[in-house]
Amino acid sequence: MGEFRFMQGNEAMTEGAIAAGARFYAGYPITPSSEVAETSSIRLPQVGGLYVQMEDEIGSMAALIGASASGKKAYTATSGPGLSLMAENLGVAVMGEIPCVLIDVQRSGPSTGLATKPAQGDVLQARWGTHGDHSIIVLSPSSVQDCFDLMVTAFNYSEQYRTPVIFLSDEIIGHLREQVILRSPEELEIVERNEPTCDPKEYRPYDHSVGLAPLSHFGSPYVFKVNGSMHDEWGRPCARPDNADRIIRHLSEKIEAHAEEIAITRKYNMDDAEIVLICYGGAARSALSAMKKAREKGIKAGVLQLVTLWPVPEKDLLAAMQTAKAVVVPELNLGQYIGEVAKRNARNIPVRGVNRIDGQPIFPAQILEAIEEEAAK
Amino acid sequence: MKQIEINYKWCKKCGICAAFCPKNVFDRDEDGKPSAARPEDCIGCRLCEMRCPDFAVSVQEG
Amino acid sequence: MIQDYLLEEKLPLFWCAGCGNGIVLQAILRNIDRRGWTRENTVITTGIGCWGKADDYVTTNSFHGTHGRALPFSTGIKLANPDLNVFTLMGDGDGITIGGNHLIHAARRNVDLVAIMVNNLNYGMTGGQYSGTTPKHAITKTSPYGHVENGFDVCRVVQAAGAPFVARGTVYDVVQLDKLISKAIDHKGFSFVEVISPCPTHFGRSNKLGDAPKMMQWIKDNTVSREKAASMSYEELRGKFVTGIFEEREQEDYGTAYQKVIDSLRGGERE
């Protein structure tokens, strides 16, 4: 049995990270994520872990990756301006295939924007924020319980797929306080690093010819090189065209080929839904409320909540697009994920965004209005 | 007498070994390639070895 | 044998004829060898630039990250596993220009690292543009009429930022360089060594300093010991390379201090 607590989303992320086995945090405080830093600085040394506050988000991301290369599960937390700075070294984690978890508690942008107000404006930056072709895993929590449970999932995915995972929260969820069960260790499935077992002389950390290569850590009998430059199977620099092609395809395919295993979605009243709300994060809470109100009015509304944003949960998204009469996509941005929905609109049904960018949450009434209009067509 | 070995696969003929040898042990050909022309003068200070930017010079006890 | 630490199949070195990088790399490998460090317990982290290629040639663990960020990568590597011997190699572009903020905070934070900054007074890899250490009036690819800015005195910066060990050497005085690196390794805490090194291809050519031996001579002629510099004026020291140990004092390192926090909370060991 776990422990019932009443806590803030940001605090639950820290608890989730520690439950997942994380023992290293490097970060730079930024609203609305700072409570992750504060609670991590309290909690980590209590469990023998280490908190270090770096000089900026560039250094934070670097320290995080270094710690993971030394074998510690590591995480950081930031918001949009920090994500922009972390984008550089996020690419090192991608290229070096070093597991780590980056929490982005989204706030209104661009630039400093509305520093204390919610937004979901980083959805595409999370996917494409660092330069070059790559894939990445992005998870979006919508409750304080998610902040705990999904954080464990984030670390598991990170180790399993040797990739950075972005935990894409938002100010609504980060500062939300509600009941949460801090699950006990026996209730949790924890994925540990797939360490090599071969003869150390034979260890090739980037030889993915037979599945994803194991990853060692510095200080083990397995000496290895991490390289942000294009590298061969050993991590040694290699600029051969066929090798570059191999690496870049691998960085995408190791995630995209497992999209269905990584996909987490939640379906509410989808069996007979005609108007489907496709949503995520803080906006999903408003969408659920709007759906209930619509049902009370006799409208067959359903919700497909995407917990995994990237890679795109193709199967469930396509299934929803097959049966819906119309789709409504509520987002705290001018329409970012709606592009992915529209790409999969083979039947050419109405796909409509409900967008809010003034630093306020989307109210259920706004979404309900869109549902009613689509239902009346 | 000291044995001064030069690995010509790694040597880039920069000339540092010859220029700063305190006993003028080295000669360079017209192409700049160094050779230990007077190994009998070598005092084994190993400055040529340590100053070689290419790991190309080694001084061994003869 | 330093050959144990040298990835010979990658040689000859990629660096230009007369570039000082190989001299510094050899001095580092000699020191590693002398201590009998294993490849397994050693990590060499590098930034980007000519000197950033140094990890290509070592058989130890290595981490080749991003331009200017070698120190924060090392910070994470060392703090997560204090048993590792971590060397951070940076150029002047890495160390004090794009990565200057990391450098001063690393000096202040005092993680037990050795940082070796090779200063060749310009950006060699990208073709010889000016860096944060390029002296006033110097010609580079982006200061074709003479540089109008002043270059950093990097050791002063690092010393002011609180590093407990700060030293400068040159690739000319290779015996002193060896000793400075040795002392830096043996000093617990953040230890910084700046090494003045020739870039005959770019800085040398742009400023008509001649070939590699002539540039070595130029470094030699302009080197002033810390002791002698003490009695020289600011103007007299313009264009000079002051060498020696500028700071050497005991100071509790980050890892030790943090471990005390952990111990006070749980009376146990780090996991």
XYZ file of C-alpha atoms in Angstrom:
710
model
C 0.000 0.000 0.000
C 1.149 3.467 -0.716
C 0.825 6.557 1.381
C -2.046 9.000 0.908
C -0.825 12.551 0.772
C -2.157 15.935 -0.225
C 0.475 17.698 -2.252
C 1.382 19.889 -5.170
C 2.090 18.505 -8.635
C 5.659 19.779 -8.623
C 6.318 18.103 -5.272
C 4.789 14.843 -6.500
C 7.183 14.918 -9.465
C 10.090 14.925 -7.017
C 8.569 12.011 -5.106
C 7.950 10.151 -8.342
C 11.516 10.695 -9.477
C 12.920 9.408 -6.194
C 10.568 6.430 -6.297
C 11.859 5.719 -9.797
C 15.374 5.563 -8.403
C 16.593 9.041 -9.378
C 19.455 10.189 -7.191
C 20.757 13.249 -9.015
C 19.211 16.610 -9.786
C 20.895 19.487 -11.578
C 18.849 22.543 -12.349
C 18.281 26.243 -12.363
C 15.194 27.538 -10.569
C 12.467 29.005 -12.762
C 8.799 29.714 -12.223
C 6.549 27.708 -12.302
C 8.866 24.726 -11.779
C 10.919 25.922 -8.793
C 9.174 23.691 -6.265
C 10.676 20.682 -8.044
C 14.126 22.121 -7.316
C 13.232 23.031 -3.736
C 11.710 19.686 -2.842
C 14.538 17.853 -4.604
C 17.107 19.764 -2.537
C 15.288 18.572 0.595
C 14.573 15.019 -0.443
C 17.585 13.871 -2.433
C 20.221 14.047 0.329
C 17.764 12.243 2.610
C 17.998 9.239 0.315
C 21.725 9.569 -0.361
C 21.225 11.458 -3.608
C 22.664 14.756 -4.713
C 21.176 18.129 -5.651
C 23.295 20.672 -7.463
C 22.122 24.068 -8.603
C 23.961 25.038 -11.730
C 24.791 28.457 -13.155
C 22.217 28.151 -15.925
C 20.066 25.629 -17.746
C 22.828 24.848 -20.229
C 25.061 23.692 -17.412
C 22.162 21.941 -15.707
C 21.449 19.787 -18.714
C 25.156 19.025 -19.075
C 25.568 18.008 -15.419
C 22.471 15.837 -15.680
C 23.858 13.958 -18.653
C 27.257 13.621 -17.009
C 25.673 12.147 -13.888
C 23.696 9.684 -15.959
C 26.864 8.674 -17.819
C 28.311 7.971 -14.360
C 25.345 5.717 -13.659
C 22.900 7.838 -11.660
C 19.295 8.275 -12.716
C 19.107 12.022 -13.150
C 16.501 14.705 -13.726
C 15.969 18.431 -13.980
C 13.032 20.789 -14.045
C 12.531 23.999 -15.940
C 10.078 26.096 -17.903
C 10.050 27.498 -21.434
C 13.008 29.913 -21.235
C 15.063 27.189 -19.597
C 13.948 24.609 -22.132
C 15.316 26.882 -24.833
C 18.713 26.901 -23.112
C 18.594 23.163 -22.458
C 17.874 22.463 -26.106
C 21.594 22.495 -26.925
C 22.647 19.748 -24.556
C 19.377 17.878 -24.939
C 20.928 17.041 -28.291
C 23.941 15.508 -26.521
C 21.614 13.217 -24.569
C 19.882 12.296 -27.824
C 23.111 11.732 -29.730
C 24.955 10.032 -26.880
C 21.812 8.030 -26.044
C 22.101 8.912 -22.369
C 18.932 8.432 -20.306
C 17.618 11.404 -18.310
C 14.334 13.132 -17.530
C 13.682 16.782 -18.244
C 10.597 18.271 -16.611
C 9.135 21.291 -18.387
C 6.423 23.029 -16.376
C 5.080 25.134 -19.204
C 4.278 28.798 -18.806
C 3.103 31.464 -21.177
C 5.666 32.612 -23.763
C 7.381 33.575 -25.988
C 10.376 34.911 -24.075
C 9.588 35.748 -20.449
C 5.939 35.951 -21.433
C 3.625 35.604 -18.476
C 5.999 33.940 -16.070
C 3.426 32.682 -13.586
C 0.616 31.775 -15.972
C -0.141 28.450 -17.628
C 0.332 27.589 -21.268
C 0.983 24.591 -23.468
C 3.156 26.422 -25.925
C 6.151 24.082 -25.780
C 4.557 21.022 -27.371
C 6.403 21.340 -30.645
C 9.574 22.622 -28.989
C 9.604 19.498 -26.840
C 9.495 17.450 -30.015
C 11.865 19.491 -32.138
C 13.650 21.803 -29.692
C 17.109 20.457 -30.294
C 18.471 20.650 -33.803
C 18.827 17.795 -36.234
C 16.728 14.747 -36.965
C 15.853 12.738 -33.908
C 12.941 11.343 -32.010
C 12.103 11.830 -28.369
C 9.568 10.708 -25.793
C 7.251 13.336 -24.302
C 4.730 12.571 -21.568
C 2.002 14.935 -20.402
C 0.514 14.621 -16.886
C -2.959 15.881 -16.009
C -3.145 15.231 -12.275
C -0.941 15.186 -9.217
C -1.181 11.394 -9.269
C 0.172 11.508 -12.814
C 3.058 13.607 -11.571
C 4.060 10.685 -9.374
C 3.103 7.671 -11.479
C 4.105 9.012 -14.872
C 7.422 10.210 -13.535
C 8.260 6.590 -12.814
C 7.182 5.759 -16.363
C 9.344 8.578 -17.698
C 12.455 7.173 -16.023
C 11.553 3.657 -17.147
C 11.173 4.748 -20.773
C 14.372 6.729 -20.517
C 16.410 3.696 -19.474
C 14.544 1.276 -21.708
C 15.012 3.329 -24.872
C 18.292 5.080 -23.906
C 16.793 8.483 -24.505
C 16.016 11.737 -22.759
C 12.332 11.910 -21.825
C 10.557 15.228 -21.534
C 7.960 15.368 -18.808
C 5.781 18.084 -20.295
C 3.732 19.463 -17.468
C 2.192 22.915 -17.250
C 1.574 25.515 -14.572
C -1.929 24.178 -13.948
C -0.674 20.711 -13.044
C 2.580 21.861 -11.458
C 0.809 24.080 -8.940
C -2.313 21.961 -8.527
C -2.797 20.510 -5.066
C -4.809 17.354 -4.695
C -4.713 13.913 -3.168
C -2.006 11.590 -4.341
C -0.995 8.073 -3.423
C 2.764 7.786 -3.079
C 3.035 4.194 -4.129
C 5.204 1.811 -2.185
C 8.228 0.269 -3.901
C 6.545 -3.134 -4.268
C 3.730 -1.560 -6.262
C 6.110 -0.047 -8.783
C 7.776 -1.575 -11.753
C 11.199 0.015 -12.073
C 13.320 -0.392 -15.190
C 17.031 -0.401 -14.446
C 19.736 0.288 -16.978
C 20.518 -2.500 -19.381
C 24.193 -2.835 -18.510
C 26.528 -4.832 -20.727
C 27.528 -8.362 -19.751
C 29.952 -9.089 -22.588
C 33.738 -9.145 -22.415
C 34.674 -5.500 -21.727
C 37.026 -5.553 -24.723
C 34.073 -6.352 -26.952
C 31.781 -3.643 -25.577
C 30.399 -1.403 -28.273
C 27.866 1.052 -26.785
C 26.617 2.199 -30.187
C 26.367 -1.093 -32.008
C 22.630 -1.446 -32.433
C 22.782 -4.205 -35.013
C 21.020 -6.608 -32.640
C 18.554 -4.372 -30.790
C 19.424 -1.408 -28.625
C 22.977 -1.756 -27.303
C 23.420 -1.927 -23.517
C 24.720 1.182 -21.782
C 27.430 1.041 -19.162
C 28.493 3.783 -16.768
C 31.835 5.443 -16.117
C 33.785 3.605 -13.464
C 32.563 0.169 -14.514
C 34.855 -2.398 -16.170
C 33.393 -1.213 -19.473
C 35.428 1.701 -20.788
C 33.463 3.754 -23.287
C 33.194 7.043 -25.111
C 30.214 9.354 -25.260
C 30.364 11.562 -28.299
C 28.128 14.398 -29.417
C 29.841 14.210 -32.775
C 28.900 11.529 -35.248
C 30.433 8.327 -33.954
C 30.957 4.677 -34.718
C 29.901 1.636 -32.676
C 32.554 2.403 -30.043
C 31.674 6.078 -29.765
C 34.763 7.103 -31.696
C 34.348 9.940 -34.175
C 33.313 8.722 -37.586
C 32.178 10.922 -40.442
C 31.568 8.176 -42.993
C 28.300 8.851 -44.857
C 26.946 5.344 -44.299
C 27.672 5.644 -40.595
C 25.939 9.032 -40.297
C 22.942 7.573 -42.089
C 22.926 4.598 -39.722
C 23.091 6.737 -36.576
C 20.439 9.264 -37.553
C 17.982 6.604 -38.671
C 18.619 4.699 -35.483
C 17.948 7.746 -33.293
C 14.504 8.059 -34.840
C 13.618 4.433 -35.314
C 14.555 3.215 -31.861
C 11.608 5.287 -30.619
C 9.231 5.507 -33.565
C 9.266 1.741 -34.107
C 8.065 1.344 -30.522
C 5.428 4.062 -30.632
C 2.622 1.711 -29.661
C 4.530 0.361 -26.648
C 5.293 3.910 -25.557
C 1.758 5.188 -26.251
C -0.330 5.962 -23.187
C -3.826 7.266 -23.792
C -7.014 7.490 -21.791
C -10.440 7.091 -23.317
C -13.609 8.438 -21.775
C -16.992 7.639 -23.362
C -15.284 6.845 -26.617
C -17.433 3.798 -27.448
C -20.205 5.818 -28.987
C -18.562 9.232 -29.197
C -19.519 11.431 -32.125
C -17.746 14.559 -30.950
C -14.277 13.599 -29.794
C -12.141 15.857 -27.636
C -8.467 15.169 -28.228
C -6.533 16.726 -25.391
C -3.627 16.517 -22.972
C -2.221 18.017 -19.770
C -4.045 20.768 -17.906
C -6.530 21.286 -20.750
C -7.636 17.643 -20.446
C -9.244 18.444 -17.100
C -11.420 21.126 -18.701
C -12.171 18.772 -21.590
C -13.435 16.054 -19.238
C -15.682 18.506 -17.501
C -17.014 19.772 -20.843
C -17.657 16.212 -21.976
C -19.767 15.498 -18.895
C -21.814 18.640 -19.446
C -22.299 17.709 -23.096
C -23.450 14.209 -22.157
C -25.956 15.745 -19.723
C -27.324 17.632 -22.710
C -27.599 14.416 -24.705
C -24.585 15.048 -26.945
C -22.440 11.977 -27.567
C -19.134 13.503 -26.601
C -16.008 11.524 -25.741
C -12.465 12.264 -24.700
C -9.253 10.831 -26.031
C -6.570 12.037 -23.661
C -3.037 11.712 -24.935
C -0.632 11.080 -22.093
C 2.145 10.233 -24.523
C 2.424 13.161 -26.911
C 5.550 12.029 -28.722
C 5.895 9.622 -30.391
C 2.329 10.133 -31.607
C -0.024 7.412 -30.301
C -0.991 6.546 -33.856
C -3.363 3.670 -33.240
C -5.715 5.405 -30.853
C -5.545 8.664 -32.725
C -6.395 7.010 -36.046
C -9.176 4.989 -34.423
C -10.738 8.166 -33.057
C -10.474 9.830 -36.449
C -12.213 6.829 -38.029
C -15.354 7.040 -35.928
C -15.753 10.675 -34.918
C -18.202 13.018 -36.563
C -16.068 15.943 -35.500
C -12.963 16.484 -33.418
C -12.290 19.303 -30.990
C -8.731 19.921 -29.818
C -8.504 22.185 -26.780
C -4.995 23.556 -26.239
C -3.414 26.376 -24.281
C -1.709 27.567 -27.443
C -2.739 28.679 -30.908
C -2.897 25.108 -32.143
C 0.197 22.918 -31.898
C -0.890 19.315 -31.501
C -3.917 19.923 -33.729
C -1.494 19.717 -36.632
C -0.831 16.061 -35.820
C -4.566 15.443 -35.616
C -5.212 17.176 -38.931
C -2.497 15.108 -40.617
C -4.509 11.986 -39.804
C -7.871 13.291 -41.003
C -8.429 10.904 -43.921
C -12.226 11.310 -43.803
C -11.990 15.066 -43.861
C -14.162 15.562 -40.793
C -14.258 18.925 -39.015
C -11.173 19.366 -36.801
C -11.540 22.375 -34.601
C -9.232 23.928 -32.075
C -10.303 25.600 -28.874
C -7.388 27.783 -28.013
C -6.500 30.061 -25.193
C -3.281 32.047 -25.008
C -4.037 34.755 -22.462
C -2.489 32.972 -19.509
C -5.832 31.671 -18.281
C -6.966 28.053 -18.229
C -9.472 26.962 -20.860
C -12.861 26.892 -19.162
C -15.145 23.913 -19.764
C -17.811 26.315 -21.075
C -15.549 27.310 -23.999
C -15.082 23.704 -24.982
C -18.759 22.919 -24.469
C -19.648 25.723 -26.838
C -17.475 24.184 -29.542
C -18.989 20.742 -28.891
C -22.495 22.111 -29.182
C -21.732 23.918 -32.413
C -20.220 20.818 -33.973
C -23.112 18.659 -32.736
C -25.627 21.034 -34.267
C -24.037 20.835 -37.738
C 74.600 6.118 -26.130
C 70.977 7.118 -26.278
C 68.673 5.757 -28.961
C 66.538 8.487 -30.483
C 63.668 7.075 -32.482
C 61.478 9.133 -34.723
C 58.168 7.728 -35.891
C 57.904 9.240 -39.360
C 54.312 8.036 -39.727
C 53.333 10.503 -37.031
C 55.989 13.224 -37.471
C 54.734 16.386 -39.217
C 58.188 17.943 -39.625
C 57.335 20.947 -37.455
C 60.996 21.318 -36.481
C 60.494 21.802 -32.735
C 62.688 18.844 -31.742
C 65.612 20.130 -33.759
C 65.218 23.809 -32.892
C 65.294 23.393 -29.130
C 67.639 20.460 -28.598
C 70.242 21.825 -26.120
C 72.967 19.670 -27.698
C 72.073 20.141 -31.356
C 71.589 16.422 -31.892
C 69.199 16.764 -34.824
C 69.551 17.635 -38.468
C 66.652 18.356 -40.801
C 66.699 17.575 -44.496
C 65.572 20.046 -47.157
C 62.013 18.806 -46.630
C 62.231 19.584 -42.894
C 62.346 15.950 -41.881
C 64.348 15.531 -38.657
C 66.912 12.872 -37.946
C 69.117 12.258 -34.918
C 72.426 12.971 -36.670
C 74.564 13.180 -33.517
C 73.090 10.772 -30.975
C 76.438 10.587 -29.215
C 75.878 14.175 -28.063
C 72.496 13.379 -26.515
C 72.359 13.917 -22.741
C 68.960 12.240 -22.369
C 67.067 15.337 -21.230
C 64.094 14.106 -23.290
C 62.968 17.657 -24.096
C 62.606 16.625 -27.748
C 60.305 13.780 -26.715
C 58.226 15.912 -24.372
C 58.030 18.834 -26.806
C 57.085 16.718 -29.786
C 53.464 17.611 -30.551
C 52.928 14.297 -32.331
C 54.188 11.571 -29.977
C 56.744 10.921 -32.710
C 60.049 11.181 -30.814
C 61.245 8.766 -28.185
C 64.551 8.694 -26.377
C 65.641 5.306 -25.088
C 68.582 4.371 -22.952
C 71.124 2.792 -25.329
C 53.620 3.357 -20.608
C 51.778 6.395 -21.919
C 51.080 4.274 -24.992
C 48.537 2.408 -22.842
C 46.445 5.555 -22.785
C 47.007 6.576 -26.398
C 44.608 5.269 -29.029
C 47.392 4.711 -31.523
C 45.134 3.580 -34.337
C 43.790 7.157 -34.516
C 47.257 8.677 -35.017
C 48.754 10.688 -36.637
C 47.058 13.438 -34.671
C 44.634 15.596 -36.587
C 46.291 18.804 -35.349
C 48.484 20.982 -37.581
C 52.273 20.713 -37.624
C 53.626 22.552 -34.611
C 50.303 22.861 -32.804
C 50.950 22.637 -29.075
C 47.947 20.434 -28.278
C 49.893 17.198 -28.620
C 52.511 18.462 -26.165
C 49.829 19.101 -23.556
C 48.123 15.776 -24.230
C 51.424 13.978 -23.750
C 52.023 15.795 -20.453
C 48.565 14.741 -19.248
C 49.033 11.111 -20.275
C 52.457 11.048 -18.593
C 50.835 12.180 -15.373
C 48.036 9.631 -15.633
C 50.583 6.914 -16.323
C 52.783 7.956 -13.410
C 49.832 7.555 -11.063
C 48.849 4.220 -12.541
C 45.290 5.301 -13.112
C 43.271 2.767 -15.009
C 41.294 3.506 -18.130
C 38.249 2.404 -16.182
C 38.573 4.976 -13.404
C 39.586 7.869 -15.637
C 37.290 10.122 -17.661
C 38.478 12.788 -20.057
C 35.848 15.325 -21.020
C 36.337 17.778 -23.838
C 34.607 20.723 -25.386
C 34.604 21.670 -29.052
C 37.480 23.057 -31.068
C 40.943 21.787 -31.912
C 41.759 20.862 -28.321
C 38.251 19.396 -28.080
C 39.471 16.615 -30.362
C 41.849 15.338 -27.661
C 39.397 12.664 -26.481
C 39.681 11.024 -29.901
C 43.155 9.874 -28.983
C 42.715 8.409 -25.516
C 41.870 4.889 -24.422
C 40.268 6.003 -21.154
C 36.585 6.777 -20.787
C 35.787 10.014 -22.545
C 32.961 12.463 -23.013
C 32.936 14.793 -25.990
C 30.104 17.226 -25.363
C 29.337 20.716 -26.593
C 31.280 23.929 -27.074
C 32.117 25.470 -23.720
C 30.178 22.956 -21.627
C 32.887 20.457 -20.717
C 33.000 21.649 -17.107
C 29.310 21.105 -16.317
C 29.474 17.673 -17.963
C 32.465 16.897 -15.732
C 30.618 18.258 -12.715
C 27.853 15.703 -13.189
C 30.281 12.884 -13.968
C 32.398 13.519 -10.862
C 29.590 14.240 -8.404
C 27.719 11.107 -9.450
C 30.841 8.974 -9.022
C 33.462 10.599 -6.757
C 35.869 7.696 -7.310
C 36.527 8.771 -10.892
C 39.539 10.833 -11.937
C 38.053 13.488 -14.181
C 40.080 15.646 -16.563
C 38.359 18.537 -18.304
C 40.052 19.774 -21.452
C 39.032 23.131 -22.863
C 40.361 25.610 -25.344
C 40.230 29.366 -24.854
C 37.009 29.446 -26.883
C 35.521 26.732 -24.704
C 36.966 27.734 -21.408
C 36.673 31.485 -21.091
C 34.677 32.658 -24.080
C 31.461 30.721 -24.677
C 31.976 28.748 -21.468
C 33.174 31.563 -19.220
C 30.133 31.392 -16.991
C 30.663 27.685 -16.380
C 34.330 28.320 -15.625
C 33.792 30.927 -12.927
C 31.055 28.888 -11.282
C 33.135 25.720 -11.421
C 35.925 27.675 -9.703
C 33.486 28.841 -7.039
C 31.660 25.519 -6.644
C 34.948 23.680 -6.156
C 34.142 20.206 -7.405
C 37.258 18.004 -7.311
C 38.209 18.300 -11.002
C 41.301 19.073 -13.028
C 40.670 21.584 -15.804
C 43.330 22.178 -18.445
C 42.711 25.127 -20.717
C 44.941 25.310 -23.773
C 45.102 28.945 -24.808
C 46.241 29.507 -28.388
C 44.809 33.023 -28.484
C 42.295 32.392 -31.248
C 39.680 30.013 -32.605
C 41.794 27.528 -34.513
C 39.155 25.043 -35.590
C 36.938 27.561 -37.333
C 39.823 29.245 -39.122
C 41.466 31.764 -36.805
C 38.870 34.237 -35.565
C 39.347 36.168 -32.309
C 38.467 34.623 -28.962
C 38.143 35.942 -25.439
C 41.910 35.720 -24.987
C 43.037 37.344 -28.232
C 45.270 40.282 -27.231
C 44.564 43.858 -28.234
C 45.882 44.814 -31.678
C 46.281 41.172 -32.772
C 45.260 40.311 -36.299
C 42.767 37.502 -36.698
C 40.296 36.536 -39.408
C 37.655 38.680 -37.714
C 39.960 41.450 -36.494
C 41.667 42.112 -39.820
C 42.600 45.693 -38.820
C 43.841 44.756 -35.367
C 41.763 43.658 -32.398
C 40.040 46.507 -30.572
C 39.145 44.493 -27.459
C 41.353 43.253 -24.644
C 41.912 39.585 -23.964
C 41.198 37.972 -20.611
C 43.884 37.221 -18.091
C 42.207 33.870 -17.496
C 44.117 32.888 -14.378
C 43.122 36.138 -12.703
C 39.491 35.449 -13.533
C 39.602 31.911 -12.158
C 41.527 33.019 -9.097
C 39.042 35.790 -8.395
C 36.232 33.288 -8.780
C 37.663 31.289 -5.905
C 39.474 28.282 -7.358
C 41.867 26.776 -4.812
C 44.522 25.880 -7.407
C 45.353 28.141 -10.348
C 48.453 27.984 -12.526
C 49.756 28.936 -15.950
C 52.430 27.221 -18.001
C 53.502 27.047 -21.611
C 54.218 24.244 -24.030
C 57.737 25.658 -24.352
C 58.603 25.016 -20.704
C 57.387 21.465 -20.826
C 59.118 20.417 -17.604
C 57.295 23.108 -15.672
C 54.070 22.177 -17.474
C 54.416 18.590 -16.334
C 54.860 19.734 -12.740
C 51.933 22.139 -12.859
C 49.632 19.407 -14.141
C 50.975 17.084 -11.476
C 50.284 19.587 -8.712
C 46.826 20.277 -10.133
C 46.003 16.578 -10.020
C 47.233 16.200 -6.467
C 45.338 19.236 -5.263
C 41.908 18.304 -3.935
C 39.202 20.552 -5.339
C 38.902 22.525 -8.556
C 42.371 22.814 -10.064
C 42.937 24.981 -13.100
C 45.934 25.076 -15.410
C 46.142 27.425 -18.381
C 48.659 26.413 -21.024
C 49.929 28.921 -23.563
C 50.272 27.125 -26.863
C 51.124 28.092 -30.439
C 48.689 28.067 -33.334
C 51.175 28.507 -36.196
C 48.503 27.952 -38.845
C 46.213 30.805 -37.861
C 47.379 33.105 -35.070
C 51.007 32.727 -36.051
C 50.436 33.306 -39.736
C 48.037 36.237 -39.256
C 50.479 37.976 -36.935
C 53.625 37.076 -38.901
C 55.097 35.128 -36.007
C 56.683 32.520 -38.232
C 56.681 28.736 -38.144
C 56.292 26.445 -35.156
C 59.858 26.803 -33.776
C 59.659 30.587 -34.159
C 56.333 30.642 -32.341
C 57.778 28.517 -29.568
C 60.624 31.002 -29.339
C 58.099 33.857 -29.276
C 56.305 32.198 -26.357
C 59.624 31.662 -24.592
C 60.730 35.262 -25.130
C 57.467 36.637 -23.798
C 57.215 34.399 -20.755
C 57.709 36.050 -17.378
C 57.688 34.166 -14.093
C 55.105 35.099 -11.504
C 57.903 36.214 -9.196
C 59.468 38.523 -11.767
C 56.068 39.847 -12.854
C 55.389 41.033 -9.325
C 57.745 43.946 -9.862
C 56.569 44.823 -13.379
C 53.993 47.443 -14.307
C 50.738 46.768 -16.122
C 52.182 48.279 -19.284
C 55.360 46.231 -19.018
C 53.272 43.089 -18.701
C 51.197 43.792 -21.804
C 51.691 40.907 -24.224
C 53.577 38.812 -21.659
C 52.662 35.350 -20.430
C 53.070 35.209 -16.687
C 53.691 31.644 -15.574
C 53.675 29.839 -12.270
C 51.256 28.960 -9.503
C 48.925 31.808 -8.592
C 46.786 30.063 -6.028
C 47.363 26.961 -3.960
C 45.311 26.596 -0.834
C 43.255 23.987 0.942
C 39.522 24.347 0.614
C 36.783 21.810 1.219
C 35.498 20.531 -2.104
C 31.831 20.271 -3.058
C 31.634 16.490 -2.867
C 33.083 16.370 0.637
C 30.835 19.166 1.857
C 27.725 17.600 0.335
C 28.568 14.188 1.749
C 28.512 15.791 5.186
C 24.975 16.972 4.484
C 23.980 13.443 3.472
C 25.653 11.936 6.521
C 23.984 14.401 8.855
C 20.590 13.399 7.471
C 20.926 9.664 7.440
C 24.192 8.726 9.105
C 24.823 6.515 6.153
C 26.695 6.256 2.938
C 25.925 7.610 -0.460
C 23.961 5.076 -2.468
